[in-house]
């Protein structure tokens, strides 16, 4: 018989938490027991799973007893508090926060890119930032054929990156504006509906925001390549849940768009979407709810002989967060890197 | 006595036409007579000017009799038809369409950048594309100090670039989505509300759309520099009337952000907007209705020793179109490059 696992979702009521729940069901992840955990404030809700309505319970030490796998998506400070507890009690934690991503003892994994890194886990595996996941899925297959020297990225990031409340806020703001009223902003520092602004994460001394540095540092860690030069401008746009990215790539030698297209056509996790006659390329409307990173508008960069331009969109909550985490969990199962207590008894 | 001029606005009922009317009044352009012209379909409306309600008349040959200056913003084919007629009858045409921009006999002018080019006009002066105007105003002052080698641009373009109907369509789509209905698209090929897509202008054989090639070719013409290498990704976003641009600049030698800041602080048409502690930078909400191009987030590009990143927003209808045209008209007046019939009689 195949193993099945005792799973806990930490942050179950959030936008990513709900998507994790949906993915465990739809992808038929081998779950023998499922605990939904959240803060005291969010506990008490019931969420659907395989025809049942599961109760969301407040997180506590005791909740991590007899758990094989924790999927955590409740923010950095929550992960810092509870991930070590869960690991101590024998679980493997796949953490969606930024808390452990740059920790050298924690693998940072995109299954299409560096699945082998998962094998070195010591209890925690980090799920990269959404913009990084989407970019690495599209760039890695090209980088395997000809190494990328430099990336200049500009992002178009949806409200979902700041959670379900942010998505609701954008809708409320849009309603207000359409009624001729002044929009108010609480989740974001400025109104986002019919507006946009540079990503509102803390800025470092060089003027890069955290979101941009995640693209730089996480990509280098995932690619296991500290030489690759990356710059990014991250921007929040009034889109609900898919991110877009304009990616300018510089290689050592010329990379023909047709060759790139052929490579990406057969790359895992990528879907080429290019209808040049209809001017039909990836857009958030198409990417929402999809598992793949949609890639298109692959062009020779006319400003650089070794440059290639590409455009991508991906569902920020799915591949940008929940799906990647579940794929890591599936990888752990396949590679027998998740040691279920049940399996120990059986073997 | 100072001269005053007989002015016609061709395309008076459009978004840019109305802004032209407002600017002629608010900037106190010396108008002795004003004709508002539009297609048969749009004629008959009355638009406000200096306390009067002026009738919009259908365009015809006779309408260009006794006109010194035509401000045209009615699309390329209308300009191709009527600009030569107006010039033939003695007027100078400042044309906002793309019809004549790359014509070597037609100066393409951003007054802050290449005012001297206006002197060579043979009756028609072209107003550059909105994205080009905004970028050149910000980049030119830096280029004067250290030549720019290469520009990698990504744009975030508002609906206004496709006219008043497009702005209305985005609002209608947003309403539909908020009510849980399917949005419809007529002006744009795809719904733009809560979505975005690569700019829907025709694509060339290299995969660049017209809008992107305008940034490349027009910038080179305005800078009078065919060596400068430019690539762009132009994207429509659900914003009503201000464009934003992420601009990556590569110079021959390093360009410190502080030096760039000092230069831009005193550059005409530019307003620096940077509050690093508040994460407050240019955004469409701030740029709408403003004359200046707002520039901020000036950073050393960490991926290139001679790279500089900057972020800008500008009102697409104002500096991106109508204001630049009126500034060209003012330049013609100042430099006596507009020969009014009245002045001929006086001198």
PDB file of N, CA, C and O in Angstrom, chain A residues 291-344:
ATOM      1  N   UNK A 291      -2.166  26.348 -13.608  1.00  0.00           N
ATOM      2  CA  UNK A 291      -0.979  25.856 -12.914  1.00  0.00           C
ATOM      3  C   UNK A 291       0.316  26.349 -13.567  1.00  0.00           C
ATOM      4  O   UNK A 291       1.317  26.556 -12.897  1.00  0.00           O
ATOM      5  N   UNK A 292       0.307  26.487 -14.890  1.00  0.00           N
ATOM      6  CA  UNK A 292       1.534  26.811 -15.612  1.00  0.00           C
ATOM      7  C   UNK A 292       1.874  28.297 -15.554  1.00  0.00           C
ATOM      8  O   UNK A 292       1.003  29.142 -15.402  1.00  0.00           O
ATOM      9  N   UNK A 293       3.161  28.576 -15.739  1.00  0.00           N
ATOM     10  CA  UNK A 293       3.602  29.943 -15.994  1.00  0.00           C
ATOM     11  C   UNK A 293       3.425  30.168 -17.501  1.00  0.00           C
ATOM     12  O   UNK A 293       3.979  29.425 -18.310  1.00  0.00           O
ATOM     13  N   UNK A 294       2.621  31.161 -17.850  1.00  0.00           N
ATOM     14  CA  UNK A 294       2.393  31.458 -19.268  1.00  0.00           C
ATOM     15  C   UNK A 294       3.524  32.354 -19.765  1.00  0.00           C
ATOM     16  O   UNK A 294       3.808  33.390 -19.160  1.00  0.00           O
ATOM     17  N   UNK A 295       4.151  31.946 -20.853  1.00  0.00           N
ATOM     18  CA  UNK A 295       5.288  32.710 -21.388  1.00  0.00           C
ATOM     19  C   UNK A 295       5.019  33.056 -22.838  1.00  0.00           C
ATOM     20  O   UNK A 295       4.477  32.235 -23.592  1.00  0.00           O
ATOM     21  N   UNK A 296       5.372  34.264 -23.237  1.00  0.00           N
ATOM     22  CA  UNK A 296       5.171  34.660 -24.628  1.00  0.00           C
ATOM     23  C   UNK A 296       5.953  35.910 -24.971  1.00  0.00           C
ATOM     24  O   UNK A 296       6.742  36.393 -24.172  1.00  0.00           O
ATOM     25  N   UNK A 297       5.693  36.419 -26.172  1.00  0.00           N
ATOM     26  CA  UNK A 297       6.397  37.605 -26.678  1.00  0.00           C
ATOM     27  C   UNK A 297       7.905  37.401 -26.595  1.00  0.00           C
ATOM     28  O   UNK A 297       8.642  38.319 -26.186  1.00  0.00           O
ATOM     29  N   UNK A 298       8.365  36.228 -26.989  1.00  0.00           N
ATOM     30  CA  UNK A 298       9.807  35.967 -26.981  1.00  0.00           C
ATOM     31  C   UNK A 298      10.401  36.684 -28.182  1.00  0.00           C
ATOM     32  O   UNK A 298      10.013  36.450 -29.327  1.00  0.00           O
ATOM     33  N   UNK A 299      11.295  37.621 -27.922  1.00  0.00           N
ATOM     34  CA  UNK A 299      11.866  38.471 -28.975  1.00  0.00           C
ATOM     35  C   UNK A 299      13.376  38.579 -28.829  1.00  0.00           C
ATOM     36  O   UNK A 299      13.877  38.609 -27.705  1.00  0.00           O
ATOM     37  N   UNK A 300      14.059  38.663 -29.946  1.00  0.00           N
ATOM     38  CA  UNK A 300      15.458  39.096 -29.930  1.00  0.00           C
ATOM     39  C   UNK A 300      15.449  40.535 -29.430  1.00  0.00           C
ATOM     40  O   UNK A 300      14.724  41.379 -29.963  1.00  0.00           O
ATOM     41  N   UNK A 301      16.238  40.825 -28.404  1.00  0.00           N
ATOM     42  CA  UNK A 301      16.369  42.198 -27.907  1.00  0.00           C
ATOM     43  C   UNK A 301      17.141  42.997 -28.954  1.00  0.00           C
ATOM     44  O   UNK A 301      18.318  42.720 -29.212  1.00  0.00           O
ATOM     45  N   UNK A 302      16.490  43.998 -29.559  1.00  0.00           N
ATOM     46  CA  UNK A 302      17.163  44.754 -30.630  1.00  0.00           C
ATOM     47  C   UNK A 302      18.229  45.699 -30.080  1.00  0.00           C
ATOM     48  O   UNK A 302      18.965  46.306 -30.840  1.00  0.00           O
ATOM     49  N   UNK A 303      18.346  45.780 -28.756  1.00  0.00           N
ATOM     50  CA  UNK A 303      19.365  46.673 -28.195  1.00  0.00           C
ATOM     51  C   UNK A 303      20.635  45.923 -27.778  1.00  0.00           C
ATOM     52  O   UNK A 303      21.589  46.535 -27.306  1.00  0.00           O
ATOM     53  N   UNK A 304      20.626  44.597 -27.941  1.00  0.00           N
ATOM     54  CA  UNK A 304      21.793  43.815 -27.489  1.00  0.00           C
ATOM     55  C   UNK A 304      21.876  42.521 -28.296  1.00  0.00           C
ATOM     56  O   UNK A 304      20.908  41.768 -28.345  1.00  0.00           O
ATOM     57  N   UNK A 305      23.044  42.238 -28.881  1.00  0.00           N
ATOM     58  CA  UNK A 305      23.153  41.044 -29.734  1.00  0.00           C
ATOM     59  C   UNK A 305      22.912  39.733 -28.981  1.00  0.00           C
ATOM     60  O   UNK A 305      22.492  38.747 -29.586  1.00  0.00           O
ATOM     61  N   UNK A 306      23.158  39.719 -27.680  1.00  0.00           N
ATOM     62  CA  UNK A 306      22.946  38.491 -26.897  1.00  0.00           C
ATOM     63  C   UNK A 306      21.745  38.626 -25.970  1.00  0.00           C
ATOM     64  O   UNK A 306      21.650  37.929 -24.950  1.00  0.00           O
ATOM     65  N   UNK A 307      20.837  39.530 -26.330  1.00  0.00           N
ATOM     66  CA  UNK A 307      19.677  39.779 -25.468  1.00  0.00           C
ATOM     67  C   UNK A 307      18.428  39.090 -25.963  1.00  0.00           C
ATOM     68  O   UNK A 307      18.247  38.877 -27.170  1.00  0.00           O
ATOM     69  N   UNK A 308      17.582  38.726 -25.027  1.00  0.00           N
ATOM     70  CA  UNK A 308      16.303  38.099 -25.345  1.00  0.00           C
ATOM     71  C   UNK A 308      15.258  38.725 -24.420  1.00  0.00           C
ATOM     72  O   UNK A 308      15.492  38.879 -23.228  1.00  0.00           O
ATOM     73  N   UNK A 309      14.128  39.100 -24.996  1.00  0.00           N
ATOM     74  CA  UNK A 309      13.038  39.659 -24.192  1.00  0.00           C
ATOM     75  C   UNK A 309      11.979  38.579 -24.048  1.00  0.00           C
ATOM     76  O   UNK A 309      11.660  37.888 -25.020  1.00  0.00           O
ATOM     77  N   UNK A 310      11.416  38.447 -22.867  1.00  0.00           N
ATOM     78  CA  UNK A 310      10.224  37.612 -22.748  1.00  0.00           C
ATOM     79  C   UNK A 310       9.251  38.177 -21.730  1.00  0.00           C
ATOM     80  O   UNK A 310       9.596  39.021 -20.899  1.00  0.00           O
ATOM     81  N   UNK A 311       8.026  37.730 -21.840  1.00  0.00           N
ATOM     82  CA  UNK A 311       6.917  38.250 -21.045  1.00  0.00           C
ATOM     83  C   UNK A 311       6.202  37.059 -20.420  1.00  0.00           C
ATOM     84  O   UNK A 311       5.983  36.054 -21.105  1.00  0.00           O
ATOM     85  N   UNK A 312       5.906  37.136 -19.144  1.00  0.00           N
ATOM     86  CA  UNK A 312       5.239  35.999 -18.509  1.00  0.00           C
ATOM     87  C   UNK A 312       4.154  36.438 -17.535  1.00  0.00           C
ATOM     88  O   UNK A 312       4.178  37.561 -17.024  1.00  0.00           O
ATOM     89  N   UNK A 313       3.211  35.559 -17.323  1.00  0.00           N
ATOM     90  CA  UNK A 313       2.171  35.738 -16.301  1.00  0.00           C
ATOM     91  C   UNK A 313       1.985  34.416 -15.582  1.00  0.00           C
ATOM     92  O   UNK A 313       2.053  33.351 -16.200  1.00  0.00           O
ATOM     93  N   UNK A 314       1.712  34.508 -14.298  1.00  0.00           N
ATOM     94  CA  UNK A 314       1.433  33.300 -13.535  1.00  0.00           C
ATOM     95  C   UNK A 314       0.513  33.609 -12.372  1.00  0.00           C
ATOM     96  O   UNK A 314       0.527  34.723 -11.838  1.00  0.00           O
ATOM     97  N   UNK A 315      -0.281  32.626 -12.011  1.00  0.00           N
ATOM     98  CA  UNK A 315      -1.193  32.799 -10.885  1.00  0.00           C
ATOM     99  C   UNK A 315      -0.356  32.896  -9.612  1.00  0.00           C
ATOM    100  O   UNK A 315       0.311  31.937  -9.219  1.00  0.00           O
ATOM    101  N   UNK A 316      -0.432  34.040  -8.981  1.00  0.00           N
ATOM    102  CA  UNK A 316       0.420  34.304  -7.818  1.00  0.00           C
ATOM    103  C   UNK A 316       0.079  33.383  -6.648  1.00  0.00           C
ATOM    104  O   UNK A 316       0.968  32.961  -5.911  1.00  0.00           O
ATOM    105  N   UNK A 317      -1.185  33.057  -6.491  1.00  0.00           N
ATOM    106  CA  UNK A 317      -1.582  32.210  -5.356  1.00  0.00           C
ATOM    107  C   UNK A 317      -1.286  30.734  -5.648  1.00  0.00           C
ATOM    108  O   UNK A 317      -0.922  29.979  -4.769  1.00  0.00           O
ATOM    109  N   UNK A 318      -1.416  30.350  -6.927  1.00  0.00           N
ATOM    110  CA  UNK A 318      -1.158  28.938  -7.279  1.00  0.00           C
ATOM    111  C   UNK A 318       0.338  28.682  -7.450  1.00  0.00           C
ATOM    112  O   UNK A 318       1.026  28.431  -6.470  1.00  0.00           O
ATOM    113  N   UNK A 319       0.856  28.793  -8.672  1.00  0.00           N
ATOM    114  CA  UNK A 319       2.285  28.472  -8.848  1.00  0.00           C
ATOM    115  C   UNK A 319       3.166  29.424  -8.043  1.00  0.00           C
ATOM    116  O   UNK A 319       4.243  29.051  -7.586  1.00  0.00           O
ATOM    117  N   UNK A 320       2.695  30.656  -7.840  1.00  0.00           N
ATOM    118  CA  UNK A 320       3.485  31.614  -7.068  1.00  0.00           C
ATOM    119  C   UNK A 320       3.522  31.323  -5.580  1.00  0.00           C
ATOM    120  O   UNK A 320       4.269  31.954  -4.838  1.00  0.00           O
ATOM    121  N   UNK A 321       2.734  30.367  -5.113  1.00  0.00           N
ATOM    122  CA  UNK A 321       2.710  30.081  -3.669  1.00  0.00           C
ATOM    123  C   UNK A 321       2.240  28.642  -3.397  1.00  0.00           C
ATOM    124  O   UNK A 321       3.055  27.736  -3.248  1.00  0.00           O
ATOM    125  N   UNK A 322       0.923  28.439  -3.355  1.00  0.00           N
ATOM    126  CA  UNK A 322       0.375  27.167  -2.871  1.00  0.00           C
ATOM    127  C   UNK A 322       0.782  25.972  -3.731  1.00  0.00           C
ATOM    128  O   UNK A 322       1.178  24.921  -3.214  1.00  0.00           O
ATOM    129  N   UNK A 323       0.681  26.109  -5.046  1.00  0.00           N
ATOM    130  CA  UNK A 323       0.999  24.966  -5.916  1.00  0.00           C
ATOM    131  C   UNK A 323       2.463  24.565  -5.773  1.00  0.00           C
ATOM    132  O   UNK A 323       2.787  23.375  -5.686  1.00  0.00           O
ATOM    133  N   UNK A 324       3.348  25.554  -5.748  1.00  0.00           N
ATOM    134  CA  UNK A 324       4.769  25.223  -5.611  1.00  0.00           C
ATOM    135  C   UNK A 324       5.019  24.464  -4.309  1.00  0.00           C
ATOM    136  O   UNK A 324       5.787  23.498  -4.284  1.00  0.00           O
ATOM    137  N   UNK A 325       4.336  24.892  -3.235  1.00  0.00           N
ATOM    138  CA  UNK A 325       4.501  24.206  -1.940  1.00  0.00           C
ATOM    139  C   UNK A 325       4.005  22.763  -2.018  1.00  0.00           C
ATOM    140  O   UNK A 325       4.663  21.842  -1.530  1.00  0.00           O
ATOM    141  N   UNK A 326       2.850  22.560  -2.650  1.00  0.00           N
ATOM    142  CA  UNK A 326       2.306  21.201  -2.768  1.00  0.00           C
ATOM    143  C   UNK A 326       3.199  20.346  -3.672  1.00  0.00           C
ATOM    144  O   UNK A 326       3.409  19.165  -3.416  1.00  0.00           O
ATOM    145  N   UNK A 327       3.752  20.984  -4.723  1.00  0.00           N
ATOM    146  CA  UNK A 327       4.685  20.238  -5.585  1.00  0.00           C
ATOM    147  C   UNK A 327       5.927  19.800  -4.806  1.00  0.00           C
ATOM    148  O   UNK A 327       6.467  18.723  -5.038  1.00  0.00           O
ATOM    149  N   UNK A 328       6.388  20.657  -3.902  1.00  0.00           N
ATOM    150  CA  UNK A 328       7.528  20.270  -3.058  1.00  0.00           C
ATOM    151  C   UNK A 328       7.115  19.077  -2.184  1.00  0.00           C
ATOM    152  O   UNK A 328       7.870  18.101  -2.051  1.00  0.00           O
ATOM    153  N   UNK A 329       5.916  19.145  -1.639  1.00  0.00           N
ATOM    154  CA  UNK A 329       5.422  18.029  -0.812  1.00  0.00           C
ATOM    155  C   UNK A 329       5.361  16.736  -1.629  1.00  0.00           C
ATOM    156  O   UNK A 329       5.778  15.669  -1.165  1.00  0.00           O
ATOM    157  N   UNK A 330       4.888  16.845  -2.864  1.00  0.00           N
ATOM    158  CA  UNK A 330       4.809  15.662  -3.734  1.00  0.00           C
ATOM    159  C   UNK A 330       6.204  15.102  -4.031  1.00  0.00           C
ATOM    160  O   UNK A 330       6.409  13.884  -4.080  1.00  0.00           O
ATOM    161  N   UNK A 331       7.138  16.031  -4.210  1.00  0.00           N
ATOM    162  CA  UNK A 331       8.527  15.640  -4.450  1.00  0.00           C
ATOM    163  C   UNK A 331       9.082  14.885  -3.243  1.00  0.00           C
ATOM    164  O   UNK A 331       9.756  13.850  -3.383  1.00  0.00           O
ATOM    165  N   UNK A 332       8.780  15.374  -2.051  1.00  0.00           N
ATOM    166  CA  UNK A 332       9.254  14.715  -0.827  1.00  0.00           C
ATOM    167  C   UNK A 332       8.678  13.299  -0.738  1.00  0.00           C
ATOM    168  O   UNK A 332       9.372  12.360  -0.343  1.00  0.00           O
ATOM    169  N   UNK A 333       7.420  13.160  -1.143  1.00  0.00           N
ATOM    170  CA  UNK A 333       6.784  11.845  -1.117  1.00  0.00           C
ATOM    171  C   UNK A 333       7.463  10.916  -2.120  1.00  0.00           C
ATOM    172  O   UNK A 333       7.875   9.800  -1.777  1.00  0.00           O
ATOM    173  N   UNK A 334       7.609  11.412  -3.344  1.00  0.00           N
ATOM    174  CA  UNK A 334       8.236  10.593  -4.402  1.00  0.00           C
ATOM    175  C   UNK A 334       9.640  10.139  -4.045  1.00  0.00           C
ATOM    176  O   UNK A 334      10.032   9.015  -4.306  1.00  0.00           O
ATOM    177  N   UNK A 335      10.414  11.072  -3.492  1.00  0.00           N
ATOM    178  CA  UNK A 335      11.819  10.785  -3.195  1.00  0.00           C
ATOM    179  C   UNK A 335      11.984  10.172  -1.804  1.00  0.00           C
ATOM    180  O   UNK A 335      13.110  10.012  -1.335  1.00  0.00           O
ATOM    181  N   UNK A 336      10.858   9.889  -1.167  1.00  0.00           N
ATOM    182  CA  UNK A 336      10.877   9.313   0.171  1.00  0.00           C
ATOM    183  C   UNK A 336      11.663  10.182   1.160  1.00  0.00           C
ATOM    184  O   UNK A 336      12.436   9.706   1.976  1.00  0.00           O
ATOM    185  N   UNK A 337      11.475  11.503   1.016  1.00  0.00           N
ATOM    186  CA  UNK A 337      12.164  12.447   1.892  1.00  0.00           C
ATOM    187  C   UNK A 337      11.277  12.889   3.047  1.00  0.00           C
ATOM    188  O   UNK A 337      11.676  13.663   3.897  1.00  0.00           O
ATOM    189  N   UNK A 338      10.055  12.400   3.026  1.00  0.00           N
ATOM    190  CA  UNK A 338       9.120  12.675   4.113  1.00  0.00           C
ATOM    191  C   UNK A 338       8.956  11.329   4.800  1.00  0.00           C
ATOM    192  O   UNK A 338       8.520  10.366   4.181  1.00  0.00           O
ATOM    193  N   UNK A 339       9.353  11.248   6.049  1.00  0.00           N
ATOM    194  CA  UNK A 339       9.297   9.947   6.722  1.00  0.00           C
ATOM    195  C   UNK A 339       8.041   9.874   7.578  1.00  0.00           C
ATOM    196  O   UNK A 339       8.031  10.379   8.697  1.00  0.00           O
ATOM    197  N   UNK A 340       6.993   9.286   7.069  1.00  0.00           N
ATOM    198  CA  UNK A 340       5.777   9.202   7.875  1.00  0.00           C
ATOM    199  C   UNK A 340       5.941   8.175   8.977  1.00  0.00           C
ATOM    200  O   UNK A 340       6.593   7.144   8.775  1.00  0.00           O
ATOM    201  N   UNK A 341       5.359   8.488  10.100  1.00  0.00           N
ATOM    202  CA  UNK A 341       5.391   7.538  11.212  1.00  0.00           C
ATOM    203  C   UNK A 341       4.750   6.207  10.769  1.00  0.00           C
ATOM    204  O   UNK A 341       5.244   5.147  11.024  1.00  0.00           O
ATOM    205  N   UNK A 342       3.635   6.357  10.024  1.00  0.00           N
ATOM    206  CA  UNK A 342       2.914   5.182   9.542  1.00  0.00           C
ATOM    207  C   UNK A 342       3.838   4.273   8.731  1.00  0.00           C
ATOM    208  O   UNK A 342       3.876   3.069   8.934  1.00  0.00           O
ATOM    209  N   UNK A 343       4.610   4.867   7.848  1.00  0.00           N
ATOM    210  CA  UNK A 343       5.504   4.098   6.989  1.00  0.00           C
ATOM    211  C   UNK A 343       6.517   3.330   7.833  1.00  0.00           C
ATOM    212  O   UNK A 343       6.859   2.195   7.539  1.00  0.00           O
ATOM    213  N   UNK A 344       6.965   3.970   8.905  1.00  0.00           N
ATOM    214  CA  UNK A 344       7.925   3.317   9.785  1.00  0.00           C
ATOM    215  C   UNK A 344       7.323   2.027  10.362  1.00  0.00           C
ATOM    216  O   UNK A 344       7.972   0.993  10.406  1.00  0.00           O
TER     217      UNK A 344
END
